[in-house]
Coordinates of C-alpha atoms and ligand atoms in Angstrom, one line a residue:
X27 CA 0.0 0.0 0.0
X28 CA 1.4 3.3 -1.0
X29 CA 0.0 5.4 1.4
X30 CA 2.2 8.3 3.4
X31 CA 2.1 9.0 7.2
X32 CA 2.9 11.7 9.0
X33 CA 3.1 11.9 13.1
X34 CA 4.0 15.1 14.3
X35 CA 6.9 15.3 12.4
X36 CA 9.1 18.6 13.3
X37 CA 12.5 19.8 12.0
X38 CA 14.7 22.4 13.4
X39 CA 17.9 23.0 11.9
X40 CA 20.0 24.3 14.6
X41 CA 17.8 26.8 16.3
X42 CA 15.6 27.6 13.9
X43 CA 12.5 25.7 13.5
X44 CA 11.8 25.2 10.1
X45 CA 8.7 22.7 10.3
X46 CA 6.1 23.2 12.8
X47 CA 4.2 19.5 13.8
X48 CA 3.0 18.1 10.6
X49 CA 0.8 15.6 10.9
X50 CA -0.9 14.0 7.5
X51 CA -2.3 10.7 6.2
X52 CA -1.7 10.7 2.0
X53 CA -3.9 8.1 0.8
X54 CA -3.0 5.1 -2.0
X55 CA -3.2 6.6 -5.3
X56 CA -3.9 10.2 -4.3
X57 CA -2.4 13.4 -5.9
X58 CA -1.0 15.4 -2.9
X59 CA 0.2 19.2 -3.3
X60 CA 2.3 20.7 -0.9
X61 CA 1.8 24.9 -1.8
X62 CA 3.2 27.6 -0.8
X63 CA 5.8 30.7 -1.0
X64 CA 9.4 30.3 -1.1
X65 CA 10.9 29.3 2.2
X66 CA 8.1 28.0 3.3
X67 CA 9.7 23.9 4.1
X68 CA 7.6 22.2 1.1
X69 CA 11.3 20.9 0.0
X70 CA 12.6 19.8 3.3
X71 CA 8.7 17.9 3.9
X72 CA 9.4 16.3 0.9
X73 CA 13.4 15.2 1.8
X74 CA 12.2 13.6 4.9
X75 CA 9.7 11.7 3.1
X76 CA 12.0 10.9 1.0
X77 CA 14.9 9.7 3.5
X78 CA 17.5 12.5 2.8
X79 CA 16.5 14.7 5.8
X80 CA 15.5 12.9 9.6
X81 CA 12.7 14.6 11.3
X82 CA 13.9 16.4 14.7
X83 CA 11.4 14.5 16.4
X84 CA 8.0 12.6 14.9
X85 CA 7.6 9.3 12.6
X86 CA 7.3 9.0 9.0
X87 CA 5.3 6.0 8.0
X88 CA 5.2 4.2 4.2
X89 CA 2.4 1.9 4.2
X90 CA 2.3 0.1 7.3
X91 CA 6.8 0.4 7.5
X92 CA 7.9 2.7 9.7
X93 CA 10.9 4.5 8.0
X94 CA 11.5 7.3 10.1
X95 CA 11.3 7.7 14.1
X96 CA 13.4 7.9 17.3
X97 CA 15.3 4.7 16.6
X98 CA 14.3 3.7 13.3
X99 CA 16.0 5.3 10.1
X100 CA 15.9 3.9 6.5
X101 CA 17.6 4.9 3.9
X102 CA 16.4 7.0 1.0
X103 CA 17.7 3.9 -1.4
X104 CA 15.8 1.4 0.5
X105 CA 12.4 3.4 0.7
X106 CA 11.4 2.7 -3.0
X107 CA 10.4 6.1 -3.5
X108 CA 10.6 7.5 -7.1
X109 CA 11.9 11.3 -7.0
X110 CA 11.6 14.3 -9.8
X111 CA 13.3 17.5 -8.6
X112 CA 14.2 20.6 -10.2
X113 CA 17.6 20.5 -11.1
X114 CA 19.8 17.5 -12.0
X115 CA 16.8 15.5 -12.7
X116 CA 18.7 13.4 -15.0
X117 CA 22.5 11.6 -15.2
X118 CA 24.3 14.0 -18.0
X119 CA 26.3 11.4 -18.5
X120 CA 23.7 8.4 -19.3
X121 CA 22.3 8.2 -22.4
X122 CA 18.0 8.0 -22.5
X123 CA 17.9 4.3 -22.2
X124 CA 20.7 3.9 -19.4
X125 CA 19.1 6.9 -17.3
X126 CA 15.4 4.9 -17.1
X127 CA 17.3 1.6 -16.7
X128 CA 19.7 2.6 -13.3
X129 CA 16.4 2.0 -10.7
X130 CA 16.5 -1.6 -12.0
X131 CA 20.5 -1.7 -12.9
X132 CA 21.4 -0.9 -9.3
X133 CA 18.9 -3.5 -8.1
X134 CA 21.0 -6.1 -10.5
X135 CA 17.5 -7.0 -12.4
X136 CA 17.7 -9.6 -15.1
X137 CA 18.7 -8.0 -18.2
X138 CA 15.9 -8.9 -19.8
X139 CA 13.4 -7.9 -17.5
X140 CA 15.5 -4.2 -17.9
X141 CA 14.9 -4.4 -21.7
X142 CA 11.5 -4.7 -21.5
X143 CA 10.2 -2.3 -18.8
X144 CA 12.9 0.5 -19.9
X145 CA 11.5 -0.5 -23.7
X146 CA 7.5 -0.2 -22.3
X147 CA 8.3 3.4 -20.4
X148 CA 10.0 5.1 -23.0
X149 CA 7.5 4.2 -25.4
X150 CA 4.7 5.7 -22.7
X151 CA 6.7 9.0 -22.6
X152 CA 7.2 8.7 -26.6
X153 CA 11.1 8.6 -26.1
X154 CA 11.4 5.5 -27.8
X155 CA 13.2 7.0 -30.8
X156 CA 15.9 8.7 -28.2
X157 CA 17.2 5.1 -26.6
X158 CA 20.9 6.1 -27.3
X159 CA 20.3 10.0 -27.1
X160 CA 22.4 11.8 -24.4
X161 CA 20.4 14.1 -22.2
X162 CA 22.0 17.5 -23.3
X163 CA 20.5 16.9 -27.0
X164 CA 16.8 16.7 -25.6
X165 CA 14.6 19.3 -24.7
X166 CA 13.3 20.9 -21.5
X167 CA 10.4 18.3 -21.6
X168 CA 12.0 15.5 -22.9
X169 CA 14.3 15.5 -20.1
X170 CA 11.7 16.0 -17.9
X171 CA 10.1 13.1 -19.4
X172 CA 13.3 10.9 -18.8
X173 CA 13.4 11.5 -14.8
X174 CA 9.7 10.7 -14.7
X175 CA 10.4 7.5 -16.8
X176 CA 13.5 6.5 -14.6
X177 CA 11.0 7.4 -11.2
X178 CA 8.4 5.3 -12.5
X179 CA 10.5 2.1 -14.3
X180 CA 10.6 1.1 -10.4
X181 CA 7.1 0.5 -9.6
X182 CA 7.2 1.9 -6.1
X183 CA 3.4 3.1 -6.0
X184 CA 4.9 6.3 -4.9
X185 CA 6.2 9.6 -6.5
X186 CA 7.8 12.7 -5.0
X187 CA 8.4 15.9 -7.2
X188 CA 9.3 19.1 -6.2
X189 CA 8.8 21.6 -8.6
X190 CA 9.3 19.7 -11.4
X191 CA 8.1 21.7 -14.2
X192 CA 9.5 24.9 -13.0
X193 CA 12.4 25.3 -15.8
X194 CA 10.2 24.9 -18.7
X195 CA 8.0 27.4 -20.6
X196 CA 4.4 28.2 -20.0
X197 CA 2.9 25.9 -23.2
X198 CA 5.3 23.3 -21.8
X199 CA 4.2 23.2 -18.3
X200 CA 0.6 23.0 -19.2
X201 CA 1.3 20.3 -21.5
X202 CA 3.3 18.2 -18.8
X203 CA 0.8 18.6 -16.1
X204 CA -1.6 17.0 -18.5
X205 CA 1.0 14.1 -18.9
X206 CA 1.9 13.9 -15.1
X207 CA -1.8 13.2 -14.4
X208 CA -2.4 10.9 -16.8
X209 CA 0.6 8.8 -15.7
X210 CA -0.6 9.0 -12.4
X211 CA -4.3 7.7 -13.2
X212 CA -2.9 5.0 -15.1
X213 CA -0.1 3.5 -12.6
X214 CA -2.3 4.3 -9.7
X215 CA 0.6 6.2 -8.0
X216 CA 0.5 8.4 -4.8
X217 CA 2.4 12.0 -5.7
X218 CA 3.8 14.3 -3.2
X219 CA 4.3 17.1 -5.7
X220 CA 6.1 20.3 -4.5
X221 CA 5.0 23.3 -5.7
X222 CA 4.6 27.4 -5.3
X223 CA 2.4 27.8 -8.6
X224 CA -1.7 28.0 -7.2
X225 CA -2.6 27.0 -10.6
X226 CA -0.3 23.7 -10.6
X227 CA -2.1 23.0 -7.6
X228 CA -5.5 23.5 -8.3
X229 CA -5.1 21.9 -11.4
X230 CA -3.5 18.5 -10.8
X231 CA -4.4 17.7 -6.8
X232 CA -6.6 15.6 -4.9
X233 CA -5.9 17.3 -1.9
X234 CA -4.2 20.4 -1.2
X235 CA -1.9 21.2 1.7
X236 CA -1.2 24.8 2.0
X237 CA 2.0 26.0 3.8
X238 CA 3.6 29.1 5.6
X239 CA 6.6 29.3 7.6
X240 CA 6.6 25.6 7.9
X241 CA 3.2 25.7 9.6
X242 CA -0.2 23.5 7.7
X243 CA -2.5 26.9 7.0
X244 CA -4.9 24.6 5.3
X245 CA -5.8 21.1 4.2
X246 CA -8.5 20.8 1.2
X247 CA -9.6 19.4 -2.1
X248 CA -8.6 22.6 -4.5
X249 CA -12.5 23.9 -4.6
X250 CA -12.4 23.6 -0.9
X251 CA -9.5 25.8 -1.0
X252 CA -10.7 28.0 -3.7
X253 CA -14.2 29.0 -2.4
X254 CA -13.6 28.8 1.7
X255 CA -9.7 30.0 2.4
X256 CA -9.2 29.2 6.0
X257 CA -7.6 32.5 7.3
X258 CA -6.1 35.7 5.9
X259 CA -2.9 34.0 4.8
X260 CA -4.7 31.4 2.3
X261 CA -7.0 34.5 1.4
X262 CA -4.3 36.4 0.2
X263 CA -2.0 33.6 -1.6
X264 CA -5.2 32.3 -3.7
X265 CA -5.7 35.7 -4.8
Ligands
LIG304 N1 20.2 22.2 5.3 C1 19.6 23.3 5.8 N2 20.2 24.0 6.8 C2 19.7 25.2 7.3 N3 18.5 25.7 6.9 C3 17.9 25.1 5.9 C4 18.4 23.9 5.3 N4 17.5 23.5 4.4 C5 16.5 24.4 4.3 N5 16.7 25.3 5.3 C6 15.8 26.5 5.6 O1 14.6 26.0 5.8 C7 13.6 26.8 5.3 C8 12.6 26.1 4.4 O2 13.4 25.7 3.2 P1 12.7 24.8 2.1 O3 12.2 23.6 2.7 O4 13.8 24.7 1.0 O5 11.5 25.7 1.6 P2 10.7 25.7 0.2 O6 11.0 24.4 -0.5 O7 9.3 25.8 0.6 O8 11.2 26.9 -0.6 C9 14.3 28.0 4.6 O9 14.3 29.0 5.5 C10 15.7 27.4 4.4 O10 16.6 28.4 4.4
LIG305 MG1 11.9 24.1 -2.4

C-alpha cells in the first residue's frame, strides 16, 4: 500500500524551527500538493519523506513500515520512492535508455526484465526513438520526461516531485501537467508534488496542503480551498 504518514513530524535546523508539527495521512493513489511561497519547508517535507533529511522529532510511515522515528531510520535507497526534482533530474552522463534503466540496474535485475520495462516506459513518454540519445540533446520536456520514466521504471506506487516543471516554458508546463496526471491515473501512484504555482495545484491535486513558515494553513480538495480560504494567509495567496 502506498500510502504516506505523518506523526508530528518537526524539524529544526540548529535553532531555527523550520517545520512546525506536521501531521498528514496521503492516501494510496492520491495526488497530494504541498503549496506555498518560497521558504516555506515544502522541500525539506518532501526530503524527509524521501529519506535525505530525519525529522527532529516525529515518525514518518510508508504503508504500514515505519521508516523514520526515534530509533528507526531507512535509507532514502531502501524506501522505494521515485523522485523528480528541479535541477539534476537526470545523469548527464547516461544516455536515454541507461538513465530509465539505473532503478533496476542498481537492483542487478535480469537483463531482460530491464529491456523490456525501460522499452514499455519510453514508449509511454514517446522517447522511444531517443534510446541512445544523451540528455543534453533533448529538450526541456523530454528530459523531464526521462526522470519521470526513470521514477516510475521502479514500480514503487509512490512519486515525489518538487517543482518539477519549474524550468520549462508556460505551453510546456501546461502540457506536462496533463501528462503527469495521466501517468498517475494510469499507474495508480501516490504523488507528493512540490509546488509554489496556485494553478499547478489547483489543477493537478486531490488534496491540497497549503504551507507558511513551515506551519499546515490549510488542508483541502482545491475547490475547498478556492471558495472557503481558512484565514487571511490562504485569502491572500489564492488571490
Ligand atoms: N540544510 C539546511 N540548513 C539550514 N537551513 C535550511 C536547510 N535546508 C533548508 N533550510 C531552511 O529551511 C527553510 C525552508 O526551506 P525549504 O524547505 O527549502 O523551503 P521551500 O522548498 O518551501 O522553498 C528555509 O528558511 C531554508 O533556508
Ligand atoms: Mg523548495
Amino acid at each position: 500500500m502506498a500510502t504516506i504518514t505523518l506523526k508530528n513530524v518537526t524539524k529544526s535546523f540548529g535553532n531555527s524551527r523550520i517545520i512546525e508539527k506536521f501531521d498528514a495521512e496521503f492516501a494510496d493513489g492520491e495526488f497530494i500538493t504541498l503549496l506555498g511561497p518560497s521558504g516555506c519547508g515544502k522541500t525539506t517535507t518532501l526530503r524527509m519523506i524521501a529519506g535525505f533529511e530525519k525529522p527532529t522529532t516525529g515518525e514518518i510511515f510508508i504503508g504500514d513500515k515505519k521508516v523514520s522515528g526515534e530509533d528507526t531510520f531507512v535509507p532514502p535507497e531502501n524506501r522505494n520512492i521515485g523522485m523528480v526534482f528541479q535541477s539534476y533530474a537526470v545523469w548527464p552522463h547516461m544516455n536515454v535508455f541507461d538513465n530509465v534503466a539505473y532503478p533496476l540496474k542498481i537492483r542487478k535485475r535480469p537483463k531482460a526484465e530491464i529491456q523490456e520495462k525501460v522499452r514499455n516506459i519510453l514508449e509511454e513518454m514517446g522517447l522511444s526513438d531517443y534510446e541512445k540519445t544523451m540528455p543534453s540533446k533533448l529538450s526541456g520536456g523530454q528530459q523531464q520526461r526521462v526522470a519521470l520514466g526513470r521514477a516510475l521504471v521502479s514500480e514503487s506506487g509512490i512519486l515525489l516531485c518538487d517543482e518539477p516543471l519549474s524550468n520549462l516554458d508556460a505551453r510546456l508546463r501546461k502540457k506536462m501537467r496533463r501528462e503527469i496526471k495521466e501517468i498517475q491515473k494510469k499507474y495508480a501512484i501516490t504523488i507528493v508534488y512540490v509546488t509554489h504555482d496556485l494553478t499547478e495545484a489547483v489543477d493537478m491535486s486531490d488534496r491540497i496542503f497549503v504551507l507558511n513558515e513551515g506551519v499546515v494553513q490549510q488542508v483541502g480538495t482545491p475547490k475547498e480551498i478556492l471558495e472557503t480560504p481558512a484565514n487571511d494567509f490562504v485569502r491572500e495567496f489564492i488571490f
